[in-house]
Amino acid sequence: MSRIRDLYLCKNIDDLEKQSELPDVRDRKMKMLLETAKKLIAEAEKYYRQGDEEMAYVFYTKYFSLLSIIYKKRDYNESKPMIRQMLGDNRSNKMTMDRLEMLTKSLSERYDRLNAKNMPDNTILDGTLPTRGSLNSSSTSSLINQERSRSISPKVIEGNGFPASLRLMTSQELYESMKTQKVLIMDCRPSEDYKMSHLIYSLAFNVPQELIQYGMSAGKLQDKLDPESKKLWSARAIKDQVVLMDWSCSDPNPQEGSAIAVLLNILQNWDPDVTYRSPIKILEGGYDYFKMVYPFMCTNPMVQAPTTPQTDLNLIDDIEYPSVFDIQMKDEILNTTTTTTATSPIRPAIDRSSKMAALQTYKEKEKAIEEIVKEQEVLLEKAQENDEELQKVAKQWNSIYDKKQMDPADQEILYKMMQLESVAEDYKLDNIRLREELEEYKRREQQSVTQLPPQQTQEVVEKTKEIEAKIADRLRRDEQLEREKEQRARQLAIARENKKFFQSRQLEKQLQQQQQEQEQQDREPSPPMPEVVQPIKPSIPQFDRSIKPQLTAHNHQQQPQPPQSPNIYALQEKQRDFSPVRGAVGRGLTGLKNLGNTCYMNSILQCLSNTPQLAEYCITDKYKNYISRNNKTKGQIVEEVAALIKVLWNGNYKCVASKDLRYVIGQYQKMFRGIEQQDSHEFLTILMDWLHSDLQTLTVPEYPREPMTASDKAWLDFTKAKESLILHLFYGQIKSIVKCTTCDKESATYECFSNLSLELPENNNICQLSQCLDMYFSGERISGWNCPACKQKRDAIKKLNISKLPPVLVIHLKRFYADTDSLSPTYKKKQNYLRFPLENLNMSPYITISESRRNTTKSYELYAVSNHYGSMESGHYTAFCKSGTYGKWFKFDDQMVTPQDASTVVSSAAYILFYTRLAPSQYITESNSSRL
């Protein structure tokens, strides 16, 4: 919310209620009521953001009055899916109601102060303010002090001349400013909270919340500080910037009465001896958000912010759904998915759905056709380019498919062909979409009341026929490409069988040769037995470790070493074999060699390398302070990952090999030792677990804040009081709710996750990520649940919500599934073209009430994608990553790294999506470069 606007509309809440009355709309249709409600809530949000509390109150009240009418409509039950889609679910309305209650309280207090201010002075002094409750002398004094602070012009800070309208400072901006030592940070949390955890920064100090009071001057507050804090307090006049910080404030105009608001008032209005060099700022999200983004800059980053006691609900689980009827069911989602995805655009194309619904004039109709023509031209041009490239690669493939064994160059041709075939399939679906849009246009044209003049009608008809002809030609070409693709698939299967046959024959020959050699040895006479000599017991050598030479790079072997004891491994500086190919490239743009079907590993490592906070953690060696040597992998996994990320970001090599990392991983998981193709999602899940275990040294306070919620208890049980940066970045928590359909009893359990695995809709070539999320988080009916309230088995609804959103959200798409229809169990791949947003992925509909109250953004931005091309039998992995350094997308295809157009990131090959809600970390600096 911006600065709160002065009262102007009414004199009290009762008058404001009259402004909020609705006309009688009970006889209006449901759709019109929903459209009106949507506009009302939009207006309310707009006024709330502008700081106009009175108008926001009016529109919020009108919205809920209209909502009450909607709930009483006869067709309410049948319209529930449409109501949820347009107005949100019960939780979003609960949040809106909380905001209205807050506005009611704020306006009541402001009207009371305004009326008291307009009373004669003697009335105020006599303590006879006409408020909602009697005021004693101390509250009257407090009110006068508050009005005194408000009477000062909000446009100018007294004695300083700077505008009082504050600009929030982000965590990233503060982190960069801390490097220059020109920012002074005042932490106004309670002193006990500050001792528990605070910034690791020499110019940050605590102004304890318990010392900050209304009516104090800066001088009086300084007198109450300890000697060290007084020295830093005096530096406020000479530092370029002063930043205030509490636990979670994100409002440039903090809530009145809060410690940070009072401190801000003291510095702005009651500090006449100091002229600040720039306006005082507030850290957005407070210490709670900063420690999540930059945990290495905090003394104890896993400390939990205190919860504000509101009601007894803090002592028990939040009741997410008062009734089972408030839960959206999976059946409803599937029905909606089947009917809506067929015509959904699959690329960031022009949305013509609203225009086609109202084709009233010739210009509108002509414009709709022109948009289709333009999009078709781009589509056909790109499809033709892909066809030509595919034809070249197909010719190369035809000349090598019957080889007994492919060499690396041949394998690259096969991978290239898989990617081109996938792109061709995407263009095919695009073409089908255009045809469906054109048919929809023609249908609406026939139903249109407005008839065009004959000449204009003929022009539109000719353009339509031209588009249809091009679509038909492209479809015929797509059919030909499909036949060629099937032929190549058969050839590949034959080549694969030939390879197996060739390998079996080779193995048979080796066995025969070994058998012949053994028979030859058996026929030869045995050598005479040597004389038996009494063995001499060797003496145990004595070592003088005081003269043992230091380990140097010259002593080390070039090959990867097996796991060693923690002490030896920690002491030596391991020499690694990256087999680099020299060549100056951009930082973070180094490729990874394929070591024999290791593309699945390369894809995931590039996605992790482009996770800014993790990359910075490795490049700056901060991870070394948190390595655990007492776990299964003894810290070796994180050391190898960090070493590899460093090399990927030094900008001196075109490509490198991850030999050492692969070797160490193979020691702890046999499936990753050989040259067989593996699943990148399985590798990612195991690697995340290893990295968390290797860094799990951050100790949770022994006595956490009370009372603990069920969610916090489950989190503590999972972490075993030990946390890590990996946990803070990638891990979230799911709340599983089971609700009895008879008594509405709700039971909840919690489970941690490092990625979400989403089902893809069946029988839908085109789908949206939101549909997959809706299916995952929708309700499912279960039977035979032992209801603790009914004391017997009942039918129930099971529903999932996210109780802790991770800063980095990883989404896995379940493309591989078991084919139960075939005679022998086999796995197949879903080729759905999934539309997913590159930015502004809103997770608000899928979170719990408690998570919605947190002061963190619920919007995510895509920064990496792990792709899979081909089938279950033969496939290839690549990665699309957005470089935080260059702000552009790049394609990582093993050792090849090339720029990637953002419009091509969304494809049917997408397998794992990496989203972040954190601001990009500017960790690629000259100091880091020299350190490498």
Short mmCIF file of C-alpha atoms in Angstrom, two decimals, residues 166 182 226 417 478 603 680 719 753 762 916:
data_model
loop_
_atom_site.label_atom_id
_atom_site.label_comp_id
_atom_site.label_asym_id
_atom_site.label_seq_id
_atom_site.Cartn_x
_atom_site.Cartn_y
_atom_site.Cartn_z
CA LEU A 166 10.07 6.13 1.25
CA LYS A 182 28.59 2.88 3.14
CA ASP A 226 24.77 0.42 24.98
CA MET A 417 17.56 -35.65 -35.14
CA ASP A 478 3.39 -33.10 -41.35
CA SER A 603 21.43 -31.40 -18.01
CA SER A 680 17.46 -37.05 -14.89
CA THR A 719 15.63 -31.85 9.59
CA PHE A 753 9.71 -32.25 -0.79
CA GLU A 762 -4.48 -38.00 -20.58
CA THR A 916 12.71 -19.05 -8.45
#
